[in-house]
XYZ file of C-alpha atoms in Angstrom:
396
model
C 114.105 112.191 108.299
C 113.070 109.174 110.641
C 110.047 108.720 112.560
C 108.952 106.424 115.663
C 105.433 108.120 116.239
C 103.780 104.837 117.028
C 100.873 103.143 114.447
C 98.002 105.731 115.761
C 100.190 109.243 114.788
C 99.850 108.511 111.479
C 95.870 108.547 111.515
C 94.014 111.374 109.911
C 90.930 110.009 110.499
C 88.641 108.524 113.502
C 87.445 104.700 113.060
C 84.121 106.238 110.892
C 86.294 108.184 108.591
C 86.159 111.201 109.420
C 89.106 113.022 109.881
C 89.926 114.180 113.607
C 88.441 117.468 114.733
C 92.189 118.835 114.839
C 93.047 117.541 112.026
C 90.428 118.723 110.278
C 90.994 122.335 111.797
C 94.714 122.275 110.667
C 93.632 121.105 106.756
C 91.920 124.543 106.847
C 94.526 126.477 108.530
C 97.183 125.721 106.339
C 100.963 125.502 106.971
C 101.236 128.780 109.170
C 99.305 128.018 111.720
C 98.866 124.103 112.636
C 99.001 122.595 115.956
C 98.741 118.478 114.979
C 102.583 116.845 114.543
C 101.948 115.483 110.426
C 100.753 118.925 109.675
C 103.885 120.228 110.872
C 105.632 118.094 109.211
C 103.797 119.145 106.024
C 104.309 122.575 107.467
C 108.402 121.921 107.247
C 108.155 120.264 103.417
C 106.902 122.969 102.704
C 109.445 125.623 103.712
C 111.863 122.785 102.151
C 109.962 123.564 98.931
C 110.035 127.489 98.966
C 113.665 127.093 100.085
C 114.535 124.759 97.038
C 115.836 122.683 99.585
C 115.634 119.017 97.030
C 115.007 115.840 97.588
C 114.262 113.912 100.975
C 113.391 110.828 102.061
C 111.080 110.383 105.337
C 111.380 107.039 106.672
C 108.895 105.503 109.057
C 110.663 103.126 111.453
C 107.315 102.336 113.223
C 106.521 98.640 114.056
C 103.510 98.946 111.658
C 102.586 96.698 108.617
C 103.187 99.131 105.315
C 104.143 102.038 107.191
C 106.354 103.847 104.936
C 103.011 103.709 102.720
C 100.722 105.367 106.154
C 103.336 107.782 106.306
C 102.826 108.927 102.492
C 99.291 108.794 102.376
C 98.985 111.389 105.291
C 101.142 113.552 103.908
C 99.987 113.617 100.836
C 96.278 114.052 102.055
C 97.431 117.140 103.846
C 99.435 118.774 101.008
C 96.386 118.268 98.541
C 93.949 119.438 100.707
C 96.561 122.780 101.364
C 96.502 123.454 97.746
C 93.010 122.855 96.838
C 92.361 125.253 98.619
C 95.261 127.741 97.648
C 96.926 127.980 101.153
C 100.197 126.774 99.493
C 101.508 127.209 96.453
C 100.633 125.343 93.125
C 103.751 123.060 92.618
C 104.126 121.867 96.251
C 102.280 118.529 95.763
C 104.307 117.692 92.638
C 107.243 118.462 94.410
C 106.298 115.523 97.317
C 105.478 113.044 94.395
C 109.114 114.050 92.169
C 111.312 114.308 95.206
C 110.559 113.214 98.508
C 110.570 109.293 99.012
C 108.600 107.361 101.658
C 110.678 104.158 102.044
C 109.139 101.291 103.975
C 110.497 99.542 106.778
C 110.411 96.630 109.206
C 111.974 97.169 112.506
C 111.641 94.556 115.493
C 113.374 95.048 118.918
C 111.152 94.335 122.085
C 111.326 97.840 123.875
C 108.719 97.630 126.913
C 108.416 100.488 129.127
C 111.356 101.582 131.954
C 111.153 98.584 134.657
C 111.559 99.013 138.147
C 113.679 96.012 138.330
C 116.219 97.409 135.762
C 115.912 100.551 137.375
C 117.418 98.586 140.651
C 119.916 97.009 138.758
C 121.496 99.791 137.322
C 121.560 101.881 140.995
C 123.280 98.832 142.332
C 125.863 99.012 139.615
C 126.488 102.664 140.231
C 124.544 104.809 137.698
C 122.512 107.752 139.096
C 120.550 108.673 136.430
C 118.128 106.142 136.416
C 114.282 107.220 137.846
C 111.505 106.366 136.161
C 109.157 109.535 135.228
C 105.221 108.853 134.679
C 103.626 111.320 132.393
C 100.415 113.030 132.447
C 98.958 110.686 129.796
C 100.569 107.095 131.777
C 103.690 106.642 129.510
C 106.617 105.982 131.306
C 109.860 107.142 130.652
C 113.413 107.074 132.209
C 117.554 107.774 130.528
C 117.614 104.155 130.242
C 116.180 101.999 127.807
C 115.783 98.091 128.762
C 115.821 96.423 125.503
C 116.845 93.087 124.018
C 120.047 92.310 122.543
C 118.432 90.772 119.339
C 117.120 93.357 116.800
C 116.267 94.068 113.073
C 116.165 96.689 110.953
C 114.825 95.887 106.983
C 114.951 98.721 105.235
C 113.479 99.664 101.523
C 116.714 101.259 99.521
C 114.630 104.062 98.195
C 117.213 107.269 99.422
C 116.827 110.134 95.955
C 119.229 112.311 98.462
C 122.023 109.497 99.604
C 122.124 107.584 102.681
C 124.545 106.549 105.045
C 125.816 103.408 105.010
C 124.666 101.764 107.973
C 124.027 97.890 106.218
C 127.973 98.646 107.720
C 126.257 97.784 111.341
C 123.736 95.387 110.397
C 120.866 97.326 108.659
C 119.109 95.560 105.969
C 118.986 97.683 102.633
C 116.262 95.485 100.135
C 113.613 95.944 98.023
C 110.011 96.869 98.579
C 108.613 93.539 98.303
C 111.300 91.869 100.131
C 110.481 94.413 102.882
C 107.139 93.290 102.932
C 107.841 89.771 103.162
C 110.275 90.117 106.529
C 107.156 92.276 107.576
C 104.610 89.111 107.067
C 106.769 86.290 108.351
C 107.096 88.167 111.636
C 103.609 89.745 111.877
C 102.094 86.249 110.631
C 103.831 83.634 111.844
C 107.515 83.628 113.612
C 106.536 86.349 116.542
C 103.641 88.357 116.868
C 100.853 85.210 116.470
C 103.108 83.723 119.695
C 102.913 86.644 121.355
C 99.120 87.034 121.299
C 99.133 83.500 122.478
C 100.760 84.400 125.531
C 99.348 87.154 126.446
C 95.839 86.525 126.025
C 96.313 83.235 128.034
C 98.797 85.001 130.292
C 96.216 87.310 131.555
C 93.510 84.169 132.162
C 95.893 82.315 134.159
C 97.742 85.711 136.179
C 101.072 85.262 134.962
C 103.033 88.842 134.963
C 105.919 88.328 132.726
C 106.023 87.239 129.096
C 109.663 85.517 130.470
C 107.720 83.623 133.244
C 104.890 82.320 130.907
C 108.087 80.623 128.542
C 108.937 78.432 131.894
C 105.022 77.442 132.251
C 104.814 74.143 130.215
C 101.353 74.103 128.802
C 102.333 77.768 127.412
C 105.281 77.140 126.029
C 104.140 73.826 124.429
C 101.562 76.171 123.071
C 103.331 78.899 121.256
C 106.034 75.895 119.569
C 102.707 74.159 118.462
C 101.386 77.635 116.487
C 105.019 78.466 115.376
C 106.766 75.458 114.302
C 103.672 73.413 113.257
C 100.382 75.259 112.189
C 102.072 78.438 110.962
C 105.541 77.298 109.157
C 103.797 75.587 106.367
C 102.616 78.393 104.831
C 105.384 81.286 106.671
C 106.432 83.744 103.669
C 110.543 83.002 103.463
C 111.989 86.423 102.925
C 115.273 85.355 101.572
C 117.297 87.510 103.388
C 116.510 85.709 106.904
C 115.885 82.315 107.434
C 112.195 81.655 109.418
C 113.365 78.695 111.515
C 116.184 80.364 112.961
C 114.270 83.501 113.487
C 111.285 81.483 115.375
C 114.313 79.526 117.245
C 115.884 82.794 117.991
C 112.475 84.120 119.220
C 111.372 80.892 121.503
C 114.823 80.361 122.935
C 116.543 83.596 123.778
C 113.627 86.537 123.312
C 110.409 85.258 125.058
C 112.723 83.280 128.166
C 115.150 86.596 128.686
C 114.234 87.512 132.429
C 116.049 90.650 131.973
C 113.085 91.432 129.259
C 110.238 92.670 131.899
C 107.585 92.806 129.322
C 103.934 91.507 130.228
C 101.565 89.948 128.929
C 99.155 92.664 129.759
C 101.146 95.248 127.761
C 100.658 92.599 124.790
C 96.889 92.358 124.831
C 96.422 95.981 124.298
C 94.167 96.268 121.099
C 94.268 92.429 120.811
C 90.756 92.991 118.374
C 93.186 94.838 115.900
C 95.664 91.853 116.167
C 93.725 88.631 115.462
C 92.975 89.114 111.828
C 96.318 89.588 110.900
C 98.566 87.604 113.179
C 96.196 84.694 112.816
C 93.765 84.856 110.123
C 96.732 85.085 107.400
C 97.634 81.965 108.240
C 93.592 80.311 107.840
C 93.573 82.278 104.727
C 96.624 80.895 103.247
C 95.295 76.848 104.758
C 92.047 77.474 102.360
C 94.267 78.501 99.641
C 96.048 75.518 99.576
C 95.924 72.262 97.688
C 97.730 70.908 100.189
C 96.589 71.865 103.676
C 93.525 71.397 105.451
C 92.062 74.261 107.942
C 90.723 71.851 109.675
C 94.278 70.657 110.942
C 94.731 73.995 112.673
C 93.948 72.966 116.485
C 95.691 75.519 118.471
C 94.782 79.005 116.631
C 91.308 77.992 117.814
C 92.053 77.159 121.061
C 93.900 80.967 121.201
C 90.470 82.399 119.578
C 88.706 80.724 122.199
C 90.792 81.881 124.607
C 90.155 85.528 124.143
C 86.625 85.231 124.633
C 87.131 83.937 127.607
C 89.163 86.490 128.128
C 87.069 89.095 127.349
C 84.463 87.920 130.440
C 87.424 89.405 132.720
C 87.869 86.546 134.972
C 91.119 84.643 135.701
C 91.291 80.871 136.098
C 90.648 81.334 139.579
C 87.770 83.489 139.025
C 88.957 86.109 140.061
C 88.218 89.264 138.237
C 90.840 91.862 135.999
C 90.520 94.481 134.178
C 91.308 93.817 130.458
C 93.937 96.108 128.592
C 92.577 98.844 126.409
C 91.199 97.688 123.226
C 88.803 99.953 120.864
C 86.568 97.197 120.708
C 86.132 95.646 123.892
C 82.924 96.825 124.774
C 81.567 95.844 121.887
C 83.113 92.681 122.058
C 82.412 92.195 126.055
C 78.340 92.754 125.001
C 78.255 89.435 123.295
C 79.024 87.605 126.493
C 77.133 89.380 129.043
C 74.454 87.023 129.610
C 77.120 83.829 129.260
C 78.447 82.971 132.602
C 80.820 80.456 134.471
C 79.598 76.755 134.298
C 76.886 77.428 131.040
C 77.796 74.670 128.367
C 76.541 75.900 125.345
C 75.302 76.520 122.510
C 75.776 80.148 122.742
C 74.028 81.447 119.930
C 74.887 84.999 121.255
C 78.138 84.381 120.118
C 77.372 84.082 116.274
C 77.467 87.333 114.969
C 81.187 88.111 116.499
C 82.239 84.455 115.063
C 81.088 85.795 111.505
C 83.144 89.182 112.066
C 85.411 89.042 109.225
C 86.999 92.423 110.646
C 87.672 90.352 113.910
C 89.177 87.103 112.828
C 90.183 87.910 109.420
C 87.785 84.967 107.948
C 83.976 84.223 108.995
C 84.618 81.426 111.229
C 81.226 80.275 110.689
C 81.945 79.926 106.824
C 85.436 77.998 107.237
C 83.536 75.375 109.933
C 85.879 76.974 112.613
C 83.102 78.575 114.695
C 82.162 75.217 116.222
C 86.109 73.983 117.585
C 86.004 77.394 118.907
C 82.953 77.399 120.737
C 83.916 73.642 122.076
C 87.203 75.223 123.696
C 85.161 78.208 124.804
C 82.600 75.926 126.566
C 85.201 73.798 128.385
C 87.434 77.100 129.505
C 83.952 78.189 131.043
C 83.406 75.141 132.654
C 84.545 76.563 136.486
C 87.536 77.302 138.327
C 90.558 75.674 136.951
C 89.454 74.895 133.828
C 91.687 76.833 131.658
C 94.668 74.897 132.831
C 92.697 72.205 132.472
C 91.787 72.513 128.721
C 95.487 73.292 128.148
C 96.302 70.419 129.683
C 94.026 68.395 127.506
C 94.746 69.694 124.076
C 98.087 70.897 124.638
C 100.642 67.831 123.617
């Protein structure tokens, strides 16, 4: 069984740990009468089990770091609490630990929502089928999918029932730990750290297209600098795909493909959940070394200092947006609500959220970061036009 449920449907529990209030309602319900989707699922093991049905795997194909492991741990939460309390019978949970397998995988394919533009496209060329439906909850959806041509699949080759054998059309079977390692070199270093560049500084200077901010100059100077030159030193090579070609492949053909219509709005959703891993691996693995110095990084600052900027909701025009959803942007926005255009600093208001190890993935206060970032921050402040300004300055 495969699932694409996105990163939040495997959550039990709300950000204070507590489980969800229908969660919580289905633990004590038990199998027959559940309403959430992973206690269903639970809910069909365990008709598996009374039917002797064997083994399984369930497969997470969800662009989410570990997820074969999320995927496990919630269904393993539910089936203990279930017979804890007797609503299912002893046996069950031993049955998920003997039989049933919860591979982990890494999938990466740029899938943004159904574009009007594609939708055009395709009604010039004849198909009929092609109109865009807006749900209830503001997903779109549509019978066509616009999607790049470059994809991956990595796979961990745990299957106790079989598989089929689909390394036949390009899959990746490996181990766990290579797994893992495709998983960090793209999370880390070869994609996702570029694209939280470019959104975050697409949104201060009003681009719309992730494809239009690869033809802006400072930008794309930008993300080459953080791929090729700060982060490569210390990328994880996975063996079974070579880092330089997949950061070439990603900064020549992904990012620039026009037919992509991905923005850089859609990328700064949750951008507080982002920076700690897509950036603060690679500070982490700078102090480690013998070799490097953190104080060579120039531009992973410069894209910290960027979001707070960012966060004051003001292009480089000065003209206000509304930033994407994030669970922390209020609390992040309150550091910065007496800081306005034009102030040059210090901002001692700003010390706390530098030190947020949850945030940045390091105190940046600690490493002797905090004060680059807050140099940047000051001169991005410094009126209208001066974030293209600063890029032009420190960009090279």
């Amino acid at each position: 069984m495969s699932f694409t449920i996105t990163e939040k449907g495997y959550a039990l529990k709300r950000g204070d740990g507590s489980f969800h209030p229908a969660i919580e309602k289905d633990l004590l319900s038990g199998p027959e009468k559940n309403i959430m989707f992973l206690p269903r699922l639970v809910s069909l093991m365990y008709e598996r089990y009374l039917a002797d049905g064997g083994k399984l795997a369930l497969v997470s194909m969800d662009n989410c770091s570990h997820n074969g492991e999320k995927l496990q741990d919630a269904v393993m939460t539910i089936a203990q609490a279930w017979e804890e309390k007797g609503l299912v019978k002893e046996g069950f949970v031993s049955y998920l630990q003997r039989d049933v397998s919860f591979p982990w995988s890494m999938i990466d394919k740029i899938t943004p929502r159904p574009d009007a533009k594609v939708e055009a496209m395709l009604k010039a060329d004849g198909f009929e089928d092609t109109s865009l439906v807006i749900t209830d909850k503001n997903t779109y959806t549509a019978a066509f999918v616009n999607a790049e041509e470059p994809q991956y699949l990595v796979i961990e080759d745990d299957f106790p029932a079989g598989r089929p054998q689909l390394e036949e059309v390009g899959v990746y079977f490996t181990d766990r730990d290579t797994v893992n390692k495709v998983e960090r070199m793209k999370v880390t270093t070869c994609l996702n750290p570029l694209h939280t560049s470019l959104a975050i500084y697409g949104c201060l200077l009003s681009h719309s297209l992730i494809s239009e901010e690869m033809r802006d100059p400072q930008l794309k100077r930008m993300v080459e600098i953080i791929g090729y030159e700060e982060g490569m030193p210390v990328v994880t090579d996975p063996g079974i795909l070579d880092p330089k070609a997949f950061i070439d492949e990603v900064l020549t053909v992904r990012f620039p493909n026009p037919f992509m219509p991905d923005t850089p709005q859609r990328i700064a959703t949750d951008t507080s959940q982002k920076l700690a891993i897509r950036f603060g691996e690679t500070i982490k693995s700078y102090l480690a070394s013998d070799k490097l110095d953190v104080k060579d990084l120039k531009l992973i600052p410069l894209v910290f200092a960027g979001w707070l900027r960012y966060l004051m909701g003001l292009d480089d025009d000065l003209t206000p947006f509304t930033p994407s959803s994030d669970p922390r942007l209020e609390e992040a926005q309150a550091y910065l609500k007496d800081i306005k255009i034009g102030m040059k600093g210090p901002f001692p208001a700003l010390e706390a959220l530098l030190k947020d190890e949850s945030i940045w993935g390091v105190n940046l206060q600690e490493i002797d970061m905090a004060d680059l970032v807050l140099s940047y921050f000051a001169e991005l402040i410094a009126g209208k036009g001066a974030i293209r300004a600063t890029l032009i300055k420190y960009v090279q």
